[in-house]
mmCIF file of C-alpha atoms in Angstrom:
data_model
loop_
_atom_site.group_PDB
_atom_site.id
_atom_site.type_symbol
_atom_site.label_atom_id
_atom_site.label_comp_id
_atom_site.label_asym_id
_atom_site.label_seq_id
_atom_site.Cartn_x
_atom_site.Cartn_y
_atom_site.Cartn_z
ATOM 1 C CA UNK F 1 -29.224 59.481 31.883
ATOM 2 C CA UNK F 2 -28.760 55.855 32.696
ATOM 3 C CA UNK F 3 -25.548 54.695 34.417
ATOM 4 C CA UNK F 4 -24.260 50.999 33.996
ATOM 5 C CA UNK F 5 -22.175 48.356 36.118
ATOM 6 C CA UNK F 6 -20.097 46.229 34.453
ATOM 7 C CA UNK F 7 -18.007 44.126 37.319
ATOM 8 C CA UNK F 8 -16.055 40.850 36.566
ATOM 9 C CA UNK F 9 -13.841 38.953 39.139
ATOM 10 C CA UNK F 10 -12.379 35.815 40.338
ATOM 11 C CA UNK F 11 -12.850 34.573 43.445
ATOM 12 C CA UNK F 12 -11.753 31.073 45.698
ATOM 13 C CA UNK F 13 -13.298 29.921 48.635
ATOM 14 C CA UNK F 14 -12.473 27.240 51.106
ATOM 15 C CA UNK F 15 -13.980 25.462 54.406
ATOM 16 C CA UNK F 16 -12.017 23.492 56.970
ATOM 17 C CA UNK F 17 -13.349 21.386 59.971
ATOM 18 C CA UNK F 18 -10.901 21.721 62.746
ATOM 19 C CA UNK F 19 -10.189 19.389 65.650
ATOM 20 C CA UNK F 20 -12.238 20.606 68.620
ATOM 21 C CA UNK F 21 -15.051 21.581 66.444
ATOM 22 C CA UNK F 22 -13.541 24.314 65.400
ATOM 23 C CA UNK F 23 -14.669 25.434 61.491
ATOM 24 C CA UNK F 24 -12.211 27.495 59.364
ATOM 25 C CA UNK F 25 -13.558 29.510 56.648
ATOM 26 C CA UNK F 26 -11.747 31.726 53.927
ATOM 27 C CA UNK F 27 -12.312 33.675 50.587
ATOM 28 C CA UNK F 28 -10.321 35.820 48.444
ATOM 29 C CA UNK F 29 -11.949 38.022 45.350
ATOM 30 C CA UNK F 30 -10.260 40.225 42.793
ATOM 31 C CA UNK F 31 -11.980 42.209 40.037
ATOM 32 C CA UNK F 32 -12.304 45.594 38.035
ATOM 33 C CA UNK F 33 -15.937 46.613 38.108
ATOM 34 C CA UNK F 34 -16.861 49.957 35.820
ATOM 35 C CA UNK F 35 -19.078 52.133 35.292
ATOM 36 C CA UNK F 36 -20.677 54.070 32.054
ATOM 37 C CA UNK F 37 -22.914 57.054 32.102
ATOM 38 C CA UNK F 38 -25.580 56.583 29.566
ATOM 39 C CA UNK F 39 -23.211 55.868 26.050
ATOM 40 C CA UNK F 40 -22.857 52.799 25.355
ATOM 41 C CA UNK F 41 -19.600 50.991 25.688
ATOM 42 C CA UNK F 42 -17.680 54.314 26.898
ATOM 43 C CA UNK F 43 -16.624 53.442 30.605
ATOM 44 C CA UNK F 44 -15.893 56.452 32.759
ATOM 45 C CA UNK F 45 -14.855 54.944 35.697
ATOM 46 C CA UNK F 46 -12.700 51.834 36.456
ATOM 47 C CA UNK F 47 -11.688 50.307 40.044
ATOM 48 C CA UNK F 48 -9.781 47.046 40.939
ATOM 49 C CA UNK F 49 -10.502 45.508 43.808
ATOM 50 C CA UNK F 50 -9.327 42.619 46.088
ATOM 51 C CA UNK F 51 -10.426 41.752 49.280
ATOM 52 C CA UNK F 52 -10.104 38.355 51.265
ATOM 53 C CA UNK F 53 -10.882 37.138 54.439
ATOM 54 C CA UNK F 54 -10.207 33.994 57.004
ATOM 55 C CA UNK F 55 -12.796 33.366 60.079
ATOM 56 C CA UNK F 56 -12.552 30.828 62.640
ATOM 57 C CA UNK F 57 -16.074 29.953 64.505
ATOM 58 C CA UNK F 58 -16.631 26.957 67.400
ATOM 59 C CA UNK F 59 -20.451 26.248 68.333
ATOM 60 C CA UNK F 60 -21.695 24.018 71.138
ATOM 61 C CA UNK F 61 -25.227 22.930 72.549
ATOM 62 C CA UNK F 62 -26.340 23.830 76.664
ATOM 63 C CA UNK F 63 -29.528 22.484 77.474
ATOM 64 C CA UNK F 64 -30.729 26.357 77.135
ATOM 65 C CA UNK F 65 -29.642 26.918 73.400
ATOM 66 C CA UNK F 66 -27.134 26.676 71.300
ATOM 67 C CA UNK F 67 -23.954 29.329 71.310
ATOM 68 C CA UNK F 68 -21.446 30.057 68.722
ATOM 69 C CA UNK F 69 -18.071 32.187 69.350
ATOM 70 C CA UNK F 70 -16.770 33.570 65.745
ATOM 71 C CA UNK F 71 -13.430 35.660 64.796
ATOM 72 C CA UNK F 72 -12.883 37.151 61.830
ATOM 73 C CA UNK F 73 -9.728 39.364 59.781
ATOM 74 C CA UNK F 74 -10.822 40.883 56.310
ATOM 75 C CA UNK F 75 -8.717 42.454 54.125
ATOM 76 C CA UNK F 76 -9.317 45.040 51.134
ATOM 77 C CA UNK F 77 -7.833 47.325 48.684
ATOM 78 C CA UNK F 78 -9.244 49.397 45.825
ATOM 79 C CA UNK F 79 -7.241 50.892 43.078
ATOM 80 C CA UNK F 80 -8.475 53.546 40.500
ATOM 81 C CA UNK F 81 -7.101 52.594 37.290
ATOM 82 C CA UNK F 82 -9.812 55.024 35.030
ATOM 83 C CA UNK F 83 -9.332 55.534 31.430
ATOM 84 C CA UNK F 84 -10.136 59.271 32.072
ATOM 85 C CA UNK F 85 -7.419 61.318 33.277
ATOM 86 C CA UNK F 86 -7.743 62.515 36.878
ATOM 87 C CA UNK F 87 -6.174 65.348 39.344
ATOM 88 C CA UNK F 88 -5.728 63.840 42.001
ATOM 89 C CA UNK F 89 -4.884 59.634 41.120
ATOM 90 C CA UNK F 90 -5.823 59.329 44.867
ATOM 91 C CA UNK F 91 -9.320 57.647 44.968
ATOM 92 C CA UNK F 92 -7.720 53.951 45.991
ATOM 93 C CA UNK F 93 -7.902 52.949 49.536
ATOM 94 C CA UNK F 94 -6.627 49.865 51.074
ATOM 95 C CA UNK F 95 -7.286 48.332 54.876
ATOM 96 C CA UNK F 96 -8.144 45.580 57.296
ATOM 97 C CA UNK F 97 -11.175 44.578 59.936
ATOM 98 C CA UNK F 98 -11.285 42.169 62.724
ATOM 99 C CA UNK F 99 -14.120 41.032 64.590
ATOM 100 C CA UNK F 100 -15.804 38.974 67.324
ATOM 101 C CA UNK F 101 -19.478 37.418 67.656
ATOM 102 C CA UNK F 102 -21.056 35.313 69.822
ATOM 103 C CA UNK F 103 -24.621 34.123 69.152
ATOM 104 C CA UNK F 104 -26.736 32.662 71.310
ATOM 105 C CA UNK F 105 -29.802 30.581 69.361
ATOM 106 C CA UNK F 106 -32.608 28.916 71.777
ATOM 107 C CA UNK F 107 -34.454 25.991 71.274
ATOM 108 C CA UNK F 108 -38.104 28.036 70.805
ATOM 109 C CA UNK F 109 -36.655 30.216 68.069
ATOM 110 C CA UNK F 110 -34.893 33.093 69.437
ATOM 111 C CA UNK F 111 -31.097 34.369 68.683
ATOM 112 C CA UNK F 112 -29.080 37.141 70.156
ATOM 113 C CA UNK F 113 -26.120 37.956 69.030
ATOM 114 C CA UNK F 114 -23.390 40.162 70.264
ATOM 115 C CA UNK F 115 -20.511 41.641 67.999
ATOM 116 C CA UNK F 116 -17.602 43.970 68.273
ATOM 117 C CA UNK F 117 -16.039 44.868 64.684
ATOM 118 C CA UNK F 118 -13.211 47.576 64.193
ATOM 119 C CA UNK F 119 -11.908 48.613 60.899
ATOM 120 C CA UNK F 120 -8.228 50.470 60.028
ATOM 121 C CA UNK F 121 -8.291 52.160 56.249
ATOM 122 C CA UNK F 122 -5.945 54.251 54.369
ATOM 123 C CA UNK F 123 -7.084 56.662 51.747
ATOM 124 C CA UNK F 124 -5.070 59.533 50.980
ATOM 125 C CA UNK F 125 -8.472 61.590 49.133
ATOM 126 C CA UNK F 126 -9.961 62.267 52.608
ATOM 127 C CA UNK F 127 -7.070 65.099 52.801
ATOM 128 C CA UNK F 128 -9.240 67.018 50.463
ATOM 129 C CA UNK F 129 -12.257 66.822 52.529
ATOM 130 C CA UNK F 130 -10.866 67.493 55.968
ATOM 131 C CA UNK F 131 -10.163 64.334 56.685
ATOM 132 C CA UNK F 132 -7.479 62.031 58.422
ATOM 133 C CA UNK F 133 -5.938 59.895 55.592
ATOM 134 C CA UNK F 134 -5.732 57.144 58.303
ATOM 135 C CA UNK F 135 -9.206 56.105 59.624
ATOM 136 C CA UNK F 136 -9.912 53.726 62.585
ATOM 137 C CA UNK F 137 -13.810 52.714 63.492
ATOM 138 C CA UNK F 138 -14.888 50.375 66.139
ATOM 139 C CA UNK F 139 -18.574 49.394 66.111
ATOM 140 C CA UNK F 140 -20.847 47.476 69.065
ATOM 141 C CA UNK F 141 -23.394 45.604 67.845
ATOM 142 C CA UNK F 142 -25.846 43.836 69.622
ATOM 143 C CA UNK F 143 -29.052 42.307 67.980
ATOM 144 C CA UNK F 144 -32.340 40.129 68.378
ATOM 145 C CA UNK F 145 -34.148 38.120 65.977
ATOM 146 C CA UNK F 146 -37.069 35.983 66.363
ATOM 147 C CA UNK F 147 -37.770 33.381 63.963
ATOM 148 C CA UNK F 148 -40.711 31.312 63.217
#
């Protein structure tokens, strides 16, 4: 059958120009979203969630393009808080990510951008599957777009 999403949450934003030209962005969000498998009204599975963020980014103009150097911390958790009894109450994982861009945009329509991003996340289920319940991942990213 069907499944369904139901998701509600709250979330606050805010943007700060910084002497130096330095712009300061942040967000925080916190919800339950759910989930029903084809019966109406009977939701199987529940999760809260929260997750914020904070980035600070500075741009400036050469005569070859324009650059922009970008750092950002996020922050999440999840909680299973299901109706339906489970074995084990484990599903819940909580960590943080920081990362670094810089982006180079030219004046005939071209943008690079370069970005490291690691991410450090607890979840005790990955016992169960072999797993570490600590995780650590750092990605390299580096990409080209073209835009007309």
């Amino acid at each position: 059958g069907q499944s369904a999403w139901r998701t509600r949450f709250l979330s606050a934003g805010a943007r700060y120009f910084a002497p130096y030209d330095i712009e300061l962005i942040g967000q925080f969000m916190i919800g339950t979203t759910e989930s029903a498998l084809g019966q109406k009204d009977i939701w199987h599975d529940r999760v809260r969630f929260e997750s914020g963020f904070i980035m600070a980014s500075k741009a400036w103009p050469t005569s070859w393009g324009a650059h922009r150097l970008a750092f950002r911390h996020d922050i999440y958790a999840t909680e299973d808080i299901s109706p339906v009894p489970r074995a084990p109450r484990s599903l819940g994982e909580h960590g943080h990510g920081l990362t670094a861009a810089y982006t180079l945009t030219s004046a005939d329509h071209h943008r690079l951008v370069a970005e490291v991003n690691t991410q450090r996340s607890t979840r005790a289920h990955r016992i169960q599957f072999g797993g570490e319940r600590e995780e650590r991942e750092t990605i390299f990213q580096l990409g080209y777009r073209f835009m007309f």
